[in-house]
JSON list of C-alpha atoms in Angstrom, two decimals:
[
{"chain": "E", "resi": 1, "resn": "UNK", "atom": "CA", "xyz": [0.06, 0.20, -0.08]},
{"chain": "E", "resi": 2, "resn": "UNK", "atom": "CA", "xyz": [1.19, 3.52, -0.51]},
{"chain": "E", "resi": 3, "resn": "UNK", "atom": "CA", "xyz": [1.30, 6.15, 2.16]},
{"chain": "E", "resi": 4, "resn": "UNK", "atom": "CA", "xyz": [-2.08, 7.66, 0.53]},
{"chain": "E", "resi": 5, "resn": "UNK", "atom": "CA", "xyz": [-3.77, 4.33, 0.68]},
{"chain": "E", "resi": 6, "resn": "UNK", "atom": "CA", "xyz": [-2.50, 3.74, 4.23]},
{"chain": "E", "resi": 7, "resn": "UNK", "atom": "CA", "xyz": [-3.95, 7.26, 5.50]},
{"chain": "E", "resi": 8, "resn": "UNK", "atom": "CA", "xyz": [-7.39, 6.30, 3.62]},
{"chain": "E", "resi": 9, "resn": "UNK", "atom": "CA", "xyz": [-7.69, 2.99, 5.43]},
{"chain": "E", "resi": 10, "resn": "UNK", "atom": "CA", "xyz": [-6.70, 4.50, 8.96]},
{"chain": "E", "resi": 11, "resn": "UNK", "atom": "CA", "xyz": [-9.35, 7.31, 8.11]},
{"chain": "E", "resi": 12, "resn": "UNK", "atom": "CA", "xyz": [-12.07, 5.02, 7.22]},
{"chain": "E", "resi": 13, "resn": "UNK", "atom": "CA", "xyz": [-11.47, 3.01, 10.17]},
{"chain": "E", "resi": 14, "resn": "UNK", "atom": "CA", "xyz": [-11.65, 5.94, 12.60]},
{"chain": "E", "resi": 15, "resn": "UNK", "atom": "CA", "xyz": [-14.62, 7.53, 10.82]},
{"chain": "E", "resi": 16, "resn": "UNK", "atom": "CA", "xyz": [-16.45, 4.00, 11.12]},
{"chain": "E", "resi": 17, "resn": "UNK", "atom": "CA", "xyz": [-17.30, 3.69, 7.56]},
{"chain": "E", "resi": 18, "resn": "UNK", "atom": "CA", "xyz": [-15.03, 0.69, 6.84]},
{"chain": "E", "resi": 19, "resn": "UNK", "atom": "CA", "xyz": [-16.42, -1.07, 10.11]},
{"chain": "E", "resi": 20, "resn": "UNK", "atom": "CA", "xyz": [-20.01, -0.58, 8.64]},
{"chain": "E", "resi": 21, "resn": "UNK", "atom": "CA", "xyz": [-18.84, -2.09, 5.56]},
{"chain": "E", "resi": 22, "resn": "UNK", "atom": "CA", "xyz": [-17.54, -5.01, 7.41]},
{"chain": "E", "resi": 23, "resn": "UNK", "atom": "CA", "xyz": [-20.71, -5.34, 9.37]},
{"chain": "E", "resi": 24, "resn": "UNK", "atom": "CA", "xyz": [-23.08, -5.35, 6.11]},
{"chain": "E", "resi": 25, "resn": "UNK", "atom": "CA", "xyz": [-20.61, -7.81, 4.48]},
{"chain": "E", "resi": 26, "resn": "UNK", "atom": "CA", "xyz": [-20.60, -10.00, 7.57]},
{"chain": "E", "resi": 27, "resn": "UNK", "atom": "CA", "xyz": [-24.58, -9.63, 7.90]},
{"chain": "E", "resi": 28, "resn": "UNK", "atom": "CA", "xyz": [-24.96, -10.41, 4.03]},
{"chain": "E", "resi": 29, "resn": "UNK", "atom": "CA", "xyz": [-22.88, -13.77, 4.18]},
{"chain": "E", "resi": 30, "resn": "UNK", "atom": "CA", "xyz": [-20.19, -12.39, 1.98]},
{"chain": "E", "resi": 31, "resn": "UNK", "atom": "CA", "xyz": [-16.45, -13.96, 2.01]},
{"chain": "E", "resi": 32, "resn": "UNK", "atom": "CA", "xyz": [-14.02, -11.27, 2.45]},
{"chain": "E", "resi": 33, "resn": "UNK", "atom": "CA", "xyz": [-10.23, -11.21, 0.95]},
{"chain": "E", "resi": 34, "resn": "UNK", "atom": "CA", "xyz": [-7.56, -8.47, 0.73]},
{"chain": "E", "resi": 35, "resn": "UNK", "atom": "CA", "xyz": [-7.98, -6.58, -2.65]},
{"chain": "E", "resi": 36, "resn": "UNK", "atom": "CA", "xyz": [-5.93, -3.89, -4.43]},
{"chain": "E", "resi": 37, "resn": "UNK", "atom": "CA", "xyz": [-5.07, -0.48, -3.14]},
{"chain": "E", "resi": 38, "resn": "UNK", "atom": "CA", "xyz": [-5.81, -1.29, 0.46]},
{"chain": "E", "resi": 39, "resn": "UNK", "atom": "CA", "xyz": [-9.46, -2.29, -0.08]},
{"chain": "E", "resi": 40, "resn": "UNK", "atom": "CA", "xyz": [-11.37, -5.45, 1.22]},
{"chain": "E", "resi": 41, "resn": "UNK", "atom": "CA", "xyz": [-13.42, -7.23, -1.20]},
{"chain": "E", "resi": 42, "resn": "UNK", "atom": "CA", "xyz": [-16.42, -8.78, 0.27]},
{"chain": "E", "resi": 43, "resn": "UNK", "atom": "CA", "xyz": [-17.85, -11.31, -2.52]},
{"chain": "E", "resi": 44, "resn": "UNK", "atom": "CA", "xyz": [-21.47, -12.89, -2.67]},
{"chain": "E", "resi": 45, "resn": "UNK", "atom": "CA", "xyz": [-23.66, -9.66, -1.55]},
{"chain": "E", "resi": 46, "resn": "UNK", "atom": "CA", "xyz": [-27.31, -10.64, -2.54]},
{"chain": "E", "resi": 47, "resn": "UNK", "atom": "CA", "xyz": [-29.48, -8.14, -0.42]},
{"chain": "E", "resi": 48, "resn": "UNK", "atom": "CA", "xyz": [-31.79, -6.25, -3.01]},
{"chain": "E", "resi": 49, "resn": "UNK", "atom": "CA", "xyz": [-30.19, -2.66, -2.47]},
{"chain": "E", "resi": 50, "resn": "UNK", "atom": "CA", "xyz": [-28.26, -1.11, -3.78]},
{"chain": "E", "resi": 51, "resn": "UNK", "atom": "CA", "xyz": [-28.74, -2.70, -7.41]},
{"chain": "E", "resi": 52, "resn": "UNK", "atom": "CA", "xyz": [-25.02, -1.99, -8.54]},
{"chain": "E", "resi": 53, "resn": "UNK", "atom": "CA", "xyz": [-22.79, -4.95, -9.20]},
{"chain": "E", "resi": 54, "resn": "UNK", "atom": "CA", "xyz": [-20.21, -3.41, -7.00]},
{"chain": "E", "resi": 55, "resn": "UNK", "atom": "CA", "xyz": [-20.51, -0.68, -4.15]},
{"chain": "E", "resi": 56, "resn": "UNK", "atom": "CA", "xyz": [-18.37, 0.40, -1.75]},
{"chain": "E", "resi": 57, "resn": "UNK", "atom": "CA", "xyz": [-18.56, 1.38, 2.19]},
{"chain": "E", "resi": 58, "resn": "UNK", "atom": "CA", "xyz": [-15.55, 2.84, 3.48]},
{"chain": "E", "resi": 59, "resn": "UNK", "atom": "CA", "xyz": [-12.53, 0.51, 2.39]},
{"chain": "E", "resi": 60, "resn": "UNK", "atom": "CA", "xyz": [-15.07, -2.37, 1.74]},
{"chain": "E", "resi": 61, "resn": "UNK", "atom": "CA", "xyz": [-15.84, -3.37, -2.04]},
{"chain": "E", "resi": 62, "resn": "UNK", "atom": "CA", "xyz": [-19.14, -5.39, -1.95]},
{"chain": "E", "resi": 63, "resn": "UNK", "atom": "CA", "xyz": [-19.59, -7.40, -5.11]},
{"chain": "E", "resi": 64, "resn": "UNK", "atom": "CA", "xyz": [-22.64, -9.32, -6.15]},
{"chain": "E", "resi": 65, "resn": "UNK", "atom": "CA", "xyz": [-22.28, -13.13, -6.98]},
{"chain": "E", "resi": 66, "resn": "UNK", "atom": "CA", "xyz": [-22.39, -12.48, -10.86]},
{"chain": "E", "resi": 67, "resn": "UNK", "atom": "CA", "xyz": [-19.68, -9.92, -10.37]},
{"chain": "E", "resi": 68, "resn": "UNK", "atom": "CA", "xyz": [-17.01, -11.49, -8.60]},
{"chain": "E", "resi": 69, "resn": "UNK", "atom": "CA", "xyz": [-14.68, -11.42, -11.55]},
{"chain": "E", "resi": 70, "resn": "UNK", "atom": "CA", "xyz": [-14.98, -7.70, -11.11]},
{"chain": "E", "resi": 71, "resn": "UNK", "atom": "CA", "xyz": [-12.28, -7.87, -8.09]},
{"chain": "E", "resi": 72, "resn": "UNK", "atom": "CA", "xyz": [-9.69, -8.70, -10.88]},
{"chain": "E", "resi": 73, "resn": "UNK", "atom": "CA", "xyz": [-10.53, -5.66, -12.82]},
{"chain": "E", "resi": 74, "resn": "UNK", "atom": "CA", "xyz": [-8.07, -2.82, -11.96]},
{"chain": "E", "resi": 75, "resn": "UNK", "atom": "CA", "xyz": [-10.08, -0.19, -13.82]},
{"chain": "E", "resi": 76, "resn": "UNK", "atom": "CA", "xyz": [-13.20, -0.70, -11.61]},
{"chain": "E", "resi": 77, "resn": "UNK", "atom": "CA", "xyz": [-10.93, -1.16, -8.58]},
{"chain": "E", "resi": 78, "resn": "UNK", "atom": "CA", "xyz": [-9.58, 2.13, -9.32]},
{"chain": "E", "resi": 79, "resn": "UNK", "atom": "CA", "xyz": [-12.97, 3.68, -9.49]},
{"chain": "E", "resi": 80, "resn": "UNK", "atom": "CA", "xyz": [-14.09, 2.08, -6.18]},
{"chain": "E", "resi": 81, "resn": "UNK", "atom": "CA", "xyz": [-10.74, 3.21, -4.54]},
{"chain": "E", "resi": 82, "resn": "UNK", "atom": "CA", "xyz": [-11.94, 6.74, -5.55]},
{"chain": "E", "resi": 83, "resn": "UNK", "atom": "CA", "xyz": [-15.24, 6.16, -3.63]},
{"chain": "E", "resi": 84, "resn": "UNK", "atom": "CA", "xyz": [-13.31, 5.01, -0.73]},
{"chain": "E", "resi": 85, "resn": "UNK", "atom": "CA", "xyz": [-11.03, 8.19, -0.57]},
{"chain": "E", "resi": 86, "resn": "UNK", "atom": "CA", "xyz": [-14.63, 10.13, -1.15]},
{"chain": "E", "resi": 87, "resn": "UNK", "atom": "CA", "xyz": [-15.49, 8.50, 2.16]},
{"chain": "E", "resi": 88, "resn": "UNK", "atom": "CA", "xyz": [-12.47, 9.68, 3.86]},
{"chain": "E", "resi": 89, "resn": "UNK", "atom": "CA", "xyz": [-12.72, 12.91, 2.46]},
{"chain": "E", "resi": 90, "resn": "UNK", "atom": "CA", "xyz": [-16.55, 13.33, 3.74]},
{"chain": "E", "resi": 91, "resn": "UNK", "atom": "CA", "xyz": [-15.69, 12.22, 7.32]},
{"chain": "E", "resi": 92, "resn": "UNK", "atom": "CA", "xyz": [-17.30, 8.68, 6.54]},
{"chain": "E", "resi": 93, "resn": "UNK", "atom": "CA", "xyz": [-20.74, 7.82, 6.82]},
{"chain": "E", "resi": 94, "resn": "UNK", "atom": "CA", "xyz": [-21.89, 11.65, 5.96]},
{"chain": "E", "resi": 95, "resn": "UNK", "atom": "CA", "xyz": [-20.84, 10.23, 2.24]},
{"chain": "E", "resi": 96, "resn": "UNK", "atom": "CA", "xyz": [-24.21, 8.28, 2.25]},
{"chain": "E", "resi": 97, "resn": "UNK", "atom": "CA", "xyz": [-26.78, 10.88, 2.23]},
{"chain": "E", "resi": 98, "resn": "UNK", "atom": "CA", "xyz": [-24.53, 13.43, 0.28]},
{"chain": "E", "resi": 99, "resn": "UNK", "atom": "CA", "xyz": [-24.21, 10.55, -2.35]},
{"chain": "E", "resi": 100, "resn": "UNK", "atom": "CA", "xyz": [-27.98, 9.95, -2.34]},
{"chain": "E", "resi": 101, "resn": "UNK", "atom": "CA", "xyz": [-28.65, 13.63, -2.92]},
{"chain": "E", "resi": 102, "resn": "UNK", "atom": "CA", "xyz": [-26.18, 13.78, -5.82]},
{"chain": "E", "resi": 103, "resn": "UNK", "atom": "CA", "xyz": [-27.74, 10.65, -7.37]},
{"chain": "E", "resi": 104, "resn": "UNK", "atom": "CA", "xyz": [-31.09, 12.04, -6.97]},
{"chain": "E", "resi": 105, "resn": "UNK", "atom": "CA", "xyz": [-29.98, 15.32, -8.53]},
{"chain": "E", "resi": 106, "resn": "UNK", "atom": "CA", "xyz": [-28.65, 13.24, -11.55]},
{"chain": "E", "resi": 107, "resn": "UNK", "atom": "CA", "xyz": [-31.66, 11.25, -11.79]},
{"chain": "E", "resi": 108, "resn": "UNK", "atom": "CA", "xyz": [-33.87, 14.31, -12.06]},
{"chain": "E", "resi": 109, "resn": "UNK", "atom": "CA", "xyz": [-31.38, 15.97, -14.72]},
{"chain": "E", "resi": 110, "resn": "UNK", "atom": "CA", "xyz": [-30.63, 12.72, -17.01]},
{"chain": "E", "resi": 111, "resn": "UNK", "atom": "CA", "xyz": [-33.04, 10.14, -15.98]},
{"chain": "E", "resi": 112, "resn": "UNK", "atom": "CA", "xyz": [-29.94, 8.15, -14.74]},
{"chain": "E", "resi": 113, "resn": "UNK", "atom": "CA", "xyz": [-28.82, 8.28, -11.00]},
{"chain": "E", "resi": 114, "resn": "UNK", "atom": "CA", "xyz": [-24.95, 8.29, -12.18]},
{"chain": "E", "resi": 115, "resn": "UNK", "atom": "CA", "xyz": [-24.35, 10.71, -15.35]},
{"chain": "E", "resi": 116, "resn": "UNK", "atom": "CA", "xyz": [-24.51, 13.70, -13.29]},
{"chain": "E", "resi": 117, "resn": "UNK", "atom": "CA", "xyz": [-23.57, 12.45, -9.90]},
{"chain": "E", "resi": 118, "resn": "UNK", "atom": "CA", "xyz": [-20.68, 14.62, -8.77]},
{"chain": "E", "resi": 119, "resn": "UNK", "atom": "CA", "xyz": [-19.39, 11.51, -7.01]},
{"chain": "E", "resi": 120, "resn": "UNK", "atom": "CA", "xyz": [-19.34, 9.02, -9.97]},
{"chain": "E", "resi": 121, "resn": "UNK", "atom": "CA", "xyz": [-18.10, 11.75, -12.11]},
{"chain": "E", "resi": 122, "resn": "UNK", "atom": "CA", "xyz": [-15.09, 12.30, -9.82]},
{"chain": "E", "resi": 123, "resn": "UNK", "atom": "CA", "xyz": [-14.58, 8.46, -9.51]},
{"chain": "E", "resi": 124, "resn": "UNK", "atom": "CA", "xyz": [-14.78, 8.09, -13.24]},
{"chain": "E", "resi": 125, "resn": "UNK", "atom": "CA", "xyz": [-18.14, 7.43, -15.02]},
{"chain": "E", "resi": 126, "resn": "UNK", "atom": "CA", "xyz": [-16.43, 5.08, -17.71]},
{"chain": "E", "resi": 127, "resn": "UNK", "atom": "CA", "xyz": [-14.31, 3.24, -15.10]},
{"chain": "E", "resi": 128, "resn": "UNK", "atom": "CA", "xyz": [-17.54, 2.64, -12.87]},
{"chain": "E", "resi": 129, "resn": "UNK", "atom": "CA", "xyz": [-19.14, 1.21, -16.13]},
{"chain": "E", "resi": 130, "resn": "UNK", "atom": "CA", "xyz": [-21.43, 4.02, -16.57]},
{"chain": "E", "resi": 131, "resn": "UNK", "atom": "CA", "xyz": [-21.97, 5.77, -19.90]},
{"chain": "E", "resi": 132, "resn": "UNK", "atom": "CA", "xyz": [-23.03, 9.64, -19.60]},
{"chain": "E", "resi": 133, "resn": "UNK", "atom": "CA", "xyz": [-26.30, 10.69, -20.48]},
{"chain": "E", "resi": 134, "resn": "UNK", "atom": "CA", "xyz": [-27.40, 13.85, -21.87]},
{"chain": "E", "resi": 135, "resn": "UNK", "atom": "CA", "xyz": [-29.22, 16.43, -19.98]},
{"chain": "E", "resi": 136, "resn": "UNK", "atom": "CA", "xyz": [-32.97, 16.39, -20.11]},
{"chain": "E", "resi": 137, "resn": "UNK", "atom": "CA", "xyz": [-34.59, 19.16, -21.71]},
{"chain": "E", "resi": 138, "resn": "UNK", "atom": "CA", "xyz": [-36.46, 21.63, -19.49]},
{"chain": "E", "resi": 139, "resn": "UNK", "atom": "CA", "xyz": [-40.00, 22.44, -20.14]},
{"chain": "E", "resi": 140, "resn": "UNK", "atom": "CA", "xyz": [-40.85, 25.78, -21.17]},
{"chain": "E", "resi": 141, "resn": "UNK", "atom": "CA", "xyz": [-44.04, 27.70, -20.90]},
{"chain": "E", "resi": 142, "resn": "UNK", "atom": "CA", "xyz": [-45.55, 29.25, -23.94]}
]
């Protein structure tokens, strides 16, 4: 791990986001392994939400059973590592409502929760498997 990755790991432990990620992984019956960039990979997540193939809680990347091959994808793991850094920058769990607000904004503007979500854009839309959708046209009164 680099010094930055080690710092991110410590910050996400202190701010409790990684502990929440580990608790969710355990409750969901996931298997854990060390991943790249100081991440922990939890495979076998089957709960209905979120619907994403992969998502991050602190330094824990949770993968659905059909997406376990993504743990070996360095591009996606880089995307998830950037989300892990976002947790550290947002002081942990406040990231969740901030992300939800950004997803709602994106959904209203594009019909897609990722396209205009600032957190997904900073993590890299394409690297996360997203494509950018155009802004919806605003209705005008005649």
